[in-house]
PDB file of C-alpha atoms in Angstrom:
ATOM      1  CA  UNK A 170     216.643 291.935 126.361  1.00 75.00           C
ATOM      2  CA  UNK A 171     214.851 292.018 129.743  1.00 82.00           C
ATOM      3  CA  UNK A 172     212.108 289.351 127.713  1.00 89.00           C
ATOM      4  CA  UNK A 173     214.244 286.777 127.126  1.00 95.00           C
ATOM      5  CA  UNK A 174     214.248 283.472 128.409  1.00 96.00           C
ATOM      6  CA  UNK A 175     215.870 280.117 128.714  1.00 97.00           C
ATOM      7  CA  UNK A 176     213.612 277.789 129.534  1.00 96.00           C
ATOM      8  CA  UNK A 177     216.052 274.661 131.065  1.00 95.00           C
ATOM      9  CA  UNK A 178     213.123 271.871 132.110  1.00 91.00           C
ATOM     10  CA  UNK A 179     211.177 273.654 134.614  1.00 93.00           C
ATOM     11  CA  UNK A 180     213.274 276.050 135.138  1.00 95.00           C
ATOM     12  CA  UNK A 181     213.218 279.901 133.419  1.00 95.00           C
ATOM     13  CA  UNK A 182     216.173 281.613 133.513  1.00 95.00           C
ATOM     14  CA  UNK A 183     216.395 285.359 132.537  1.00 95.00           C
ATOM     15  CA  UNK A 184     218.859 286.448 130.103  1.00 96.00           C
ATOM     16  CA  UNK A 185     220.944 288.823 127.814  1.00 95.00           C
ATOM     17  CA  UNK A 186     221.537 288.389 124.022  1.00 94.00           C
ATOM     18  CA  UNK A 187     225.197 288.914 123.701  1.00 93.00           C
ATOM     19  CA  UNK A 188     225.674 287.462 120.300  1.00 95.00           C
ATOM     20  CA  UNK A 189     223.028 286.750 117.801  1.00 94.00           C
ATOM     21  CA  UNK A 190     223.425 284.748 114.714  1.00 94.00           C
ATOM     22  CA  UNK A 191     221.840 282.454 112.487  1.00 94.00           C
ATOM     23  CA  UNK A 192     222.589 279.450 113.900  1.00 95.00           C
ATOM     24  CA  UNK A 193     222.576 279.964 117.479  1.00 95.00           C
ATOM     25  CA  UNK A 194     223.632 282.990 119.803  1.00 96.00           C
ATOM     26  CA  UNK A 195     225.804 283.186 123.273  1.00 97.00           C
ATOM     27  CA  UNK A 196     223.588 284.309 125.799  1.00 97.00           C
ATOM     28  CA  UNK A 197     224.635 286.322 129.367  1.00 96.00           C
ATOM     29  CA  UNK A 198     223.458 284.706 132.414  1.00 95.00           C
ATOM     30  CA  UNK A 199     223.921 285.506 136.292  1.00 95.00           C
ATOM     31  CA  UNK A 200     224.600 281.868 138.231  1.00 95.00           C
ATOM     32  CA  UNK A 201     226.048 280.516 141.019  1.00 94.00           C
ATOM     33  CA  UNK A 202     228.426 278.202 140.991  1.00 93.00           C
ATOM     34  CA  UNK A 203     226.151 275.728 142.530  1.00 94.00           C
ATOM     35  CA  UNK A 204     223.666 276.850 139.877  1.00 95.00           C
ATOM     36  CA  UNK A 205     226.751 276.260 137.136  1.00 94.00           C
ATOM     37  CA  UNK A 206     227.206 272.592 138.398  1.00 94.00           C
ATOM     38  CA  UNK A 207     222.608 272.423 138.384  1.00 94.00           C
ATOM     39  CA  UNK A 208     222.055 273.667 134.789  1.00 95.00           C
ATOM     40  CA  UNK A 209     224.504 271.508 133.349  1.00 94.00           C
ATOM     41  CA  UNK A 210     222.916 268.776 133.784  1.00 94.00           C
ATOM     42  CA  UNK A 211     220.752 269.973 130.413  1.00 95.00           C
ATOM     43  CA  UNK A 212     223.658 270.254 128.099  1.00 94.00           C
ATOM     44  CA  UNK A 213     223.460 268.790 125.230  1.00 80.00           C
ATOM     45  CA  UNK A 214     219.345 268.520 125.818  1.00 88.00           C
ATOM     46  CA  UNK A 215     216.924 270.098 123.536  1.00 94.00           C
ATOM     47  CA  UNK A 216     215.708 273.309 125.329  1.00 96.00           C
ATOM     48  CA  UNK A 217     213.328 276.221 124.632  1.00 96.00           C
ATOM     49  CA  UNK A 218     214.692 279.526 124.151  1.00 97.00           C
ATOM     50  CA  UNK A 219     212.481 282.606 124.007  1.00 96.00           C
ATOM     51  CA  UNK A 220     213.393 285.936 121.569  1.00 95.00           C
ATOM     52  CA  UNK A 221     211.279 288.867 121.710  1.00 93.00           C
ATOM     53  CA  UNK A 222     211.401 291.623 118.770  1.00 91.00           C
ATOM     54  CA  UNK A 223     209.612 294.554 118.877  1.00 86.00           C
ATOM     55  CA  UNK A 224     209.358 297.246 116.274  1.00 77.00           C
ATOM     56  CA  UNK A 225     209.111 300.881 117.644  1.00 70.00           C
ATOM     57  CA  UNK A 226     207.641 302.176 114.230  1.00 72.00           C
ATOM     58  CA  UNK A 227     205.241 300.252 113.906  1.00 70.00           C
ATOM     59  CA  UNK A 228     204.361 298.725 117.150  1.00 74.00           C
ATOM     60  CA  UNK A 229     204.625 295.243 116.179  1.00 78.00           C
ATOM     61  CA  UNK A 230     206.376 292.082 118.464  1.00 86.00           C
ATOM     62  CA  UNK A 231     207.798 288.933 117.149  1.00 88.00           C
ATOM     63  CA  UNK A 232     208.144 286.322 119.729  1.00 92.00           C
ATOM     64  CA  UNK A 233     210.166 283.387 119.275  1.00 94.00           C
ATOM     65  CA  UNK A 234     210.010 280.036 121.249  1.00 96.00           C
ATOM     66  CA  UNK A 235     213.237 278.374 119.853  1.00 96.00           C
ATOM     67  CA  UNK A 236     214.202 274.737 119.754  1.00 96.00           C
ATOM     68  CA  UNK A 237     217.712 274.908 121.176  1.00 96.00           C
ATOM     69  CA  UNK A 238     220.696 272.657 122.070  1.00 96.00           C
ATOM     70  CA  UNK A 239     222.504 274.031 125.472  1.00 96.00           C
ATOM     71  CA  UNK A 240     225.969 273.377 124.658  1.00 95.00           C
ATOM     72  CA  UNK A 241     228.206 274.778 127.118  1.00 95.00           C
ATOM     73  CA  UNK A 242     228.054 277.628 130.258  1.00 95.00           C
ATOM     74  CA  UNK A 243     231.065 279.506 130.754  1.00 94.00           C
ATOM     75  CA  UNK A 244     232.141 281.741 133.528  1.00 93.00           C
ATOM     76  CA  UNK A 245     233.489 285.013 133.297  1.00 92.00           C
ATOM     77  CA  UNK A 246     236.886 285.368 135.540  1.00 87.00           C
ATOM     78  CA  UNK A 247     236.302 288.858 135.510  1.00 82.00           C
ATOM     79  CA  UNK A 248     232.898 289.201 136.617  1.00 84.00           C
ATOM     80  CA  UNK A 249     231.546 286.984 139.246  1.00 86.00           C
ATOM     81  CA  UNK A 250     228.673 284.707 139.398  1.00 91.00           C
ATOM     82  CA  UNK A 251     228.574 286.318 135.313  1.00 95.00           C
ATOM     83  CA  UNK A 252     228.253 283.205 132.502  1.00 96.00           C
ATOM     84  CA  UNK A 253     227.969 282.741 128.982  1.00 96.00           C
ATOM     85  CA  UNK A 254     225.518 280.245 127.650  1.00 96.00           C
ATOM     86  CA  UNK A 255     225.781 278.774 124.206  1.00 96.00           C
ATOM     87  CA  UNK A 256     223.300 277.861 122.583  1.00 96.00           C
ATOM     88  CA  UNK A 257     222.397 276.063 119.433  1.00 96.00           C
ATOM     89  CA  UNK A 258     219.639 276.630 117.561  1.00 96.00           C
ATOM     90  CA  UNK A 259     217.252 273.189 116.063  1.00 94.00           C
ATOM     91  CA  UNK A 260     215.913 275.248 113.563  1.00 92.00           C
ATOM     92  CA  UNK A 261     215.538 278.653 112.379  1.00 93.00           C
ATOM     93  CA  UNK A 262     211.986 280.166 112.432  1.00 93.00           C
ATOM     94  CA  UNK A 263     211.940 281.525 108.788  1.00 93.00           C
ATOM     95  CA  UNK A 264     210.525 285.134 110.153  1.00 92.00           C
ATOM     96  CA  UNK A 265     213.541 285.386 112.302  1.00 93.00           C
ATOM     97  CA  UNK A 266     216.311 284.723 109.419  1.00 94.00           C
ATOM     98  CA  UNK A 267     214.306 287.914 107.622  1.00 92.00           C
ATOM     99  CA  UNK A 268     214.928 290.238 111.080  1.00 91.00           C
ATOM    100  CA  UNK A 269     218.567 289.678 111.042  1.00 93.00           C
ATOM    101  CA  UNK A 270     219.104 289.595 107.370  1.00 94.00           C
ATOM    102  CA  UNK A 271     217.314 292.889 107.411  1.00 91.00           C
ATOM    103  CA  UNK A 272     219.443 293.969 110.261  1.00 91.00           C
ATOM    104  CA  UNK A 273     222.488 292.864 108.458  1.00 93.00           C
ATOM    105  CA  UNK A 274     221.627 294.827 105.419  1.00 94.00           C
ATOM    106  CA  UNK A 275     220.786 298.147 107.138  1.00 93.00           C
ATOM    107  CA  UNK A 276     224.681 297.704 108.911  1.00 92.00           C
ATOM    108  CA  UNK A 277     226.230 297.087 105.630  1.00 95.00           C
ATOM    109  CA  UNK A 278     224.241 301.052 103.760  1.00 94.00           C
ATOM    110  CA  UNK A 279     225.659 302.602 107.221  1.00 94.00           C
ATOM    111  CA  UNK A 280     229.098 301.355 107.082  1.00 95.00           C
ATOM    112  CA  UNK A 281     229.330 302.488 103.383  1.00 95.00           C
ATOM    113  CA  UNK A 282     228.032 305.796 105.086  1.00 94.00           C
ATOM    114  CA  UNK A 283     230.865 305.882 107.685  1.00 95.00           C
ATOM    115  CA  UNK A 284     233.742 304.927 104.841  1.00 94.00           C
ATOM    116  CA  UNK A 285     231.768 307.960 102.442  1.00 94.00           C
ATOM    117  CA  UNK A 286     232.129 310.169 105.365  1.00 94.00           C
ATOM    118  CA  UNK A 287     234.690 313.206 104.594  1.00 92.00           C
ATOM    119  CA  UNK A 288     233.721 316.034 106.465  1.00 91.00           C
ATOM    120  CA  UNK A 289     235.444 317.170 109.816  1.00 94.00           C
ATOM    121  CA  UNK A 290     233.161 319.259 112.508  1.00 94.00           C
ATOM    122  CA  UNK A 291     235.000 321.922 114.286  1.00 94.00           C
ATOM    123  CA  UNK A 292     234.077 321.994 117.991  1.00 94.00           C
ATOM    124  CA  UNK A 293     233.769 325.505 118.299  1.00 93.00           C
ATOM    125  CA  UNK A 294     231.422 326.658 120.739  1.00 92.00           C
ATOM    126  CA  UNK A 295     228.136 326.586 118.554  1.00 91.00           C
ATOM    127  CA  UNK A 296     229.170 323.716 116.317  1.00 93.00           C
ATOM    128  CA  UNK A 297     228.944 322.174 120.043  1.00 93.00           C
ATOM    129  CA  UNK A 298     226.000 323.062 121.211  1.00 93.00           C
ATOM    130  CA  UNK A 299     224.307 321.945 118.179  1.00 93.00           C
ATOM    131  CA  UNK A 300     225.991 318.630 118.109  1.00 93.00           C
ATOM    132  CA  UNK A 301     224.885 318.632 122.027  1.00 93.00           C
ATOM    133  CA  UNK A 302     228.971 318.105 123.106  1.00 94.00           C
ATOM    134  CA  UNK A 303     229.541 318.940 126.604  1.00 92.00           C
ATOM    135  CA  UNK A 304     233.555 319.599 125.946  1.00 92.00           C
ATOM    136  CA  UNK A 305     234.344 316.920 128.269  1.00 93.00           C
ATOM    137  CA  UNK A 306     236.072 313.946 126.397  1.00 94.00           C
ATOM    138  CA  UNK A 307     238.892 311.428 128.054  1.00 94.00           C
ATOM    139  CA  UNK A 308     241.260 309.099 126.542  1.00 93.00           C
ATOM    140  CA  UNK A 309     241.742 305.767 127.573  1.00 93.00           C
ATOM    141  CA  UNK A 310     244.555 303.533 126.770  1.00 91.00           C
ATOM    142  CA  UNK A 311     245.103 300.207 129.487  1.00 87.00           C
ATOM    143  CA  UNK A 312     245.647 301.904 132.810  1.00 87.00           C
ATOM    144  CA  UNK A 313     246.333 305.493 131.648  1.00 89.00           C
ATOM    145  CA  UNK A 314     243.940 308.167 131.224  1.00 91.00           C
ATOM    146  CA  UNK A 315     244.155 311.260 129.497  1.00 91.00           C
ATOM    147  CA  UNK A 316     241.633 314.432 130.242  1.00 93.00           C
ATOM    148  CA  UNK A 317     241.268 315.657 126.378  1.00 92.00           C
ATOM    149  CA  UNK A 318     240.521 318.960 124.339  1.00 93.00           C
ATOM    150  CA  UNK A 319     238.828 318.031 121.474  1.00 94.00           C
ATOM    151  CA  UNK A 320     239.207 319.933 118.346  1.00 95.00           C
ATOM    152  CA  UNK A 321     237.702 318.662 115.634  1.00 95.00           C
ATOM    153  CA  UNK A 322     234.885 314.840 115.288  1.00 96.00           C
ATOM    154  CA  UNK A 323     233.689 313.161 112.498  1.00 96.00           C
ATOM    155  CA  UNK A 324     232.934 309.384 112.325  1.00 96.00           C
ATOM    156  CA  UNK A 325     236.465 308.098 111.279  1.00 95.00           C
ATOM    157  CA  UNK A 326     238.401 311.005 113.568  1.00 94.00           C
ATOM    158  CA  UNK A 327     238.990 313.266 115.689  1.00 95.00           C
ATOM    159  CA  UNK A 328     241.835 315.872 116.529  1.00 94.00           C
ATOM    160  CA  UNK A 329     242.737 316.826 120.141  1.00 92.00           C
ATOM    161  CA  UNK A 330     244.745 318.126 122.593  1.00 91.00           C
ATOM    162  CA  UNK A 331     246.667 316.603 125.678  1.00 87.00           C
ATOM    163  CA  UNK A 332     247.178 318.273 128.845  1.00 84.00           C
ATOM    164  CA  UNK A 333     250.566 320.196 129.081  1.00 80.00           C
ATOM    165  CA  UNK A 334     253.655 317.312 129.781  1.00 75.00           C
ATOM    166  CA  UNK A 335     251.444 314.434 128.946  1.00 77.00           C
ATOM    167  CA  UNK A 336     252.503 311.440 127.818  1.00 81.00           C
ATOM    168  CA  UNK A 337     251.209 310.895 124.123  1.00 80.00           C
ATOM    169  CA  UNK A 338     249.235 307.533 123.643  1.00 84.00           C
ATOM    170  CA  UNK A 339     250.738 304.412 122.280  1.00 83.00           C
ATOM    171  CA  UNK A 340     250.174 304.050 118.551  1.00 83.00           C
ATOM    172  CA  UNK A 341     250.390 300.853 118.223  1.00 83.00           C
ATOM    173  CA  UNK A 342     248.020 299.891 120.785  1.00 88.00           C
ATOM    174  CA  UNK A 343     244.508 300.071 120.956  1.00 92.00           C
ATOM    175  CA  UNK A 344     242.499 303.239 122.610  1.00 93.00           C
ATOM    176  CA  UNK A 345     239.341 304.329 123.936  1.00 95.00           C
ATOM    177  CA  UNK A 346     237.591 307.686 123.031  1.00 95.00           C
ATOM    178  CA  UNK A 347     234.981 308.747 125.391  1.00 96.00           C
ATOM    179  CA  UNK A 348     232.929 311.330 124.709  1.00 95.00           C
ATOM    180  CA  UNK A 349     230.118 313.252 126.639  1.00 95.00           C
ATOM    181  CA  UNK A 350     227.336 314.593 125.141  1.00 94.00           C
ATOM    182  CA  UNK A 351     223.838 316.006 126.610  1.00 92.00           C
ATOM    183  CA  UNK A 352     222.635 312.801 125.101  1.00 90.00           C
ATOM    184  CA  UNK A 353     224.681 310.541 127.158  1.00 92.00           C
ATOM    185  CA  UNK A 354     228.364 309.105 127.338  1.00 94.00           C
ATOM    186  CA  UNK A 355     229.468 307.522 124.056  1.00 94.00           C
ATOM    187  CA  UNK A 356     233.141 305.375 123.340  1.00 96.00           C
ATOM    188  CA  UNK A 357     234.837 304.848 120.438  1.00 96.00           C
ATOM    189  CA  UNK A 358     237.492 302.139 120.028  1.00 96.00           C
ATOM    190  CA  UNK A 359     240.384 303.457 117.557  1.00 94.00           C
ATOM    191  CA  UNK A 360     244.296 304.014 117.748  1.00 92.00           C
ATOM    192  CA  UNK A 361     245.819 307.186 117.312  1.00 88.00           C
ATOM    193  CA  UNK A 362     247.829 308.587 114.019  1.00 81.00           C
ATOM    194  CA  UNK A 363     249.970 310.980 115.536  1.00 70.00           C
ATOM    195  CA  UNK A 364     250.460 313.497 118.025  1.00 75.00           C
ATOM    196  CA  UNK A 365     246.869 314.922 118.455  1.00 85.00           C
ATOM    197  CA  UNK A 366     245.096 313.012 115.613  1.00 90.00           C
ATOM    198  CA  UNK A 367     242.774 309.566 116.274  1.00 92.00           C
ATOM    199  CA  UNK A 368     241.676 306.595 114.009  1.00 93.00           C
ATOM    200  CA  UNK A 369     238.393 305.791 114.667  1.00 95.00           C
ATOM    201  CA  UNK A 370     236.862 302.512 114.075  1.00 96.00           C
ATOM    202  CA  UNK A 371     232.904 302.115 113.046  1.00 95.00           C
ATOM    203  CA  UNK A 372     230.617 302.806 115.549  1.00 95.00           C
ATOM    204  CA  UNK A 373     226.988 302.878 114.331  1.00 93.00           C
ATOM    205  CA  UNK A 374     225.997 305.406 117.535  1.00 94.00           C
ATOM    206  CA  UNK A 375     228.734 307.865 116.208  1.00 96.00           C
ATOM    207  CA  UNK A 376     227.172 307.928 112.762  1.00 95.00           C
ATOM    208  CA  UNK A 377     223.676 308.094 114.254  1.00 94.00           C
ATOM    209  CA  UNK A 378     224.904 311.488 115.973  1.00 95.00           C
ATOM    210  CA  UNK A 379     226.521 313.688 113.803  1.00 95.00           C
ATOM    211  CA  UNK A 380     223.562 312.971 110.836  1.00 94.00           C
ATOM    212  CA  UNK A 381     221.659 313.957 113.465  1.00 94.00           C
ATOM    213  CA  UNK A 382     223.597 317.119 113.770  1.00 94.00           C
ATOM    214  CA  UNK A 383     223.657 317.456 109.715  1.00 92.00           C
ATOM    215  CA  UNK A 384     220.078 317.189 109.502  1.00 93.00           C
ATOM    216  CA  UNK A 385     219.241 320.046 112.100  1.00 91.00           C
ATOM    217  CA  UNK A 386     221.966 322.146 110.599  1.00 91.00           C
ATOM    218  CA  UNK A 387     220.794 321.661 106.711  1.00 91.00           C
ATOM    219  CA  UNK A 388     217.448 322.792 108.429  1.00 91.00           C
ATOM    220  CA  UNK A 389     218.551 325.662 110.489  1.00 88.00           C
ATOM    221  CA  UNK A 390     220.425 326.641 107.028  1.00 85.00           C
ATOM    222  CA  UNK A 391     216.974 326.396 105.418  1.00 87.00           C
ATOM    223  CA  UNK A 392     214.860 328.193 107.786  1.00 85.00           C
ATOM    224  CA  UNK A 393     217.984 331.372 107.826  1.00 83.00           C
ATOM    225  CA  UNK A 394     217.868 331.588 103.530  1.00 82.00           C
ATOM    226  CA  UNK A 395     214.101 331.429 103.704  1.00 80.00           C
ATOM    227  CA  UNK A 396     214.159 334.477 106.353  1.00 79.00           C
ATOM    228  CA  UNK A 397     216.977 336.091 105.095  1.00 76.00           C
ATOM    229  CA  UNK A 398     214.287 335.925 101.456  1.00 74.00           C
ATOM    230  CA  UNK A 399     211.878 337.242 102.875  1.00 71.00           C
ATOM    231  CA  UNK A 400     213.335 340.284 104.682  1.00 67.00           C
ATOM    232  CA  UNK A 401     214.398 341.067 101.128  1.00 62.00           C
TER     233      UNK A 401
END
């Protein structure tokens, strides 16, 4: 993100990918108002916008100088001097359509992983510490906020429990799950069931997790049986 321009006539601007397609992407920009009323001057002009790709395994970057059509900057009420820029693309470099259709594959195996997913982890103390959970987690729902016990995780739920004479969440509205791990701080959108049970909806750094956690559990399985062997 941090190498990606839009290049408006002589000027470079810096900005964010916020949504990526085929066709063109919405890009998040920090302006002025004054710089608002400059820039769009080149809507509707054919610009240059610059994508860079790297590839961690194999140390590879794909760089992109894209034809693009500037077609509208929008202001965020709730975040000042923030803008979207929308952007449409002249053509699509054929390299780039195989990065995102790639991409788009790889989502669809891991959200057939999340739906496959059946097993609960209990939070006990070493489940935790092998999952790396500091049992802190909070519930957010609009302005309330709920200090949670969490009893059991898996990508599609969790169980907890709410402080004594708390009001339970609403069901029917959307929630927030935030979790903290030694990782970092992870939330997860989802509503909640019933009393003490959540609905979680896909979240791709979730999933990433608890395989983790599988994996180093399979192994620390492993390396016990082949001890346990050859003590016998």
């Amino acid at each position: 993100p941090h190498q990606t321009l839009l290049k408006l006539g002589e000027y470079n601007l810096t900005v964010v990918p916020g949504l990526l397609g085929l066709q063109g992407a919405q890009l998040l920009g920090v302006l002025t108002p004054s710089e608002v009323t400059l820039f769009s001057r080149f809507l509707s002009t054919i610009n240059t916008l610059v994508l860079v790709f790297e590839n961690p395994e194999q140390k590879e970057t794909a760089r992109f100088h894209i034809k693009v059509h500037l077609q509208s900057i929008t202001p965020l009420p709730e975040r000042k001097n923030v803008c979207w820029l929308q952007v449409k693309f002249s053509t699509t470099p054929a390299e780039l359509v195989q990065i995102l259709g790639q991409y788009w594959e790889e989502q669809e195996l891991r959200f057939e992983a999340y739906q496959k997913w059946e097993t609960k982890i209990l939070l006990d103390a070493a489940e935790a510490t092998l999952l790396g959970y500091n049992h802190y987690a909070e519930l957010w729902q609009g302005e309330k906020r709920w200090k949670i016990t969490l009893k059991t995780l898996s990508p599609k739920s969790a169980e907890f429990v709410l402080p004594e004479a708390s009001e339970a969440p609403d069901e029917a509205q959307e929630l927030h799950l935030k979790l903290y791990f030694r990782s970092g701080v992870l939330t997860v959108t989802g509503k909640s069931n019933a009393k003490g049970s959540l609905s979680l909806d896909y979240s791709n750094e979730l999933l990433s997790l608890l395989e983790d956690y599988q994996f180093r559990k399979t192994v620390l399985a492993k390396k016990k049986a082949a001890e346990a062997g050859e003590a016998t």
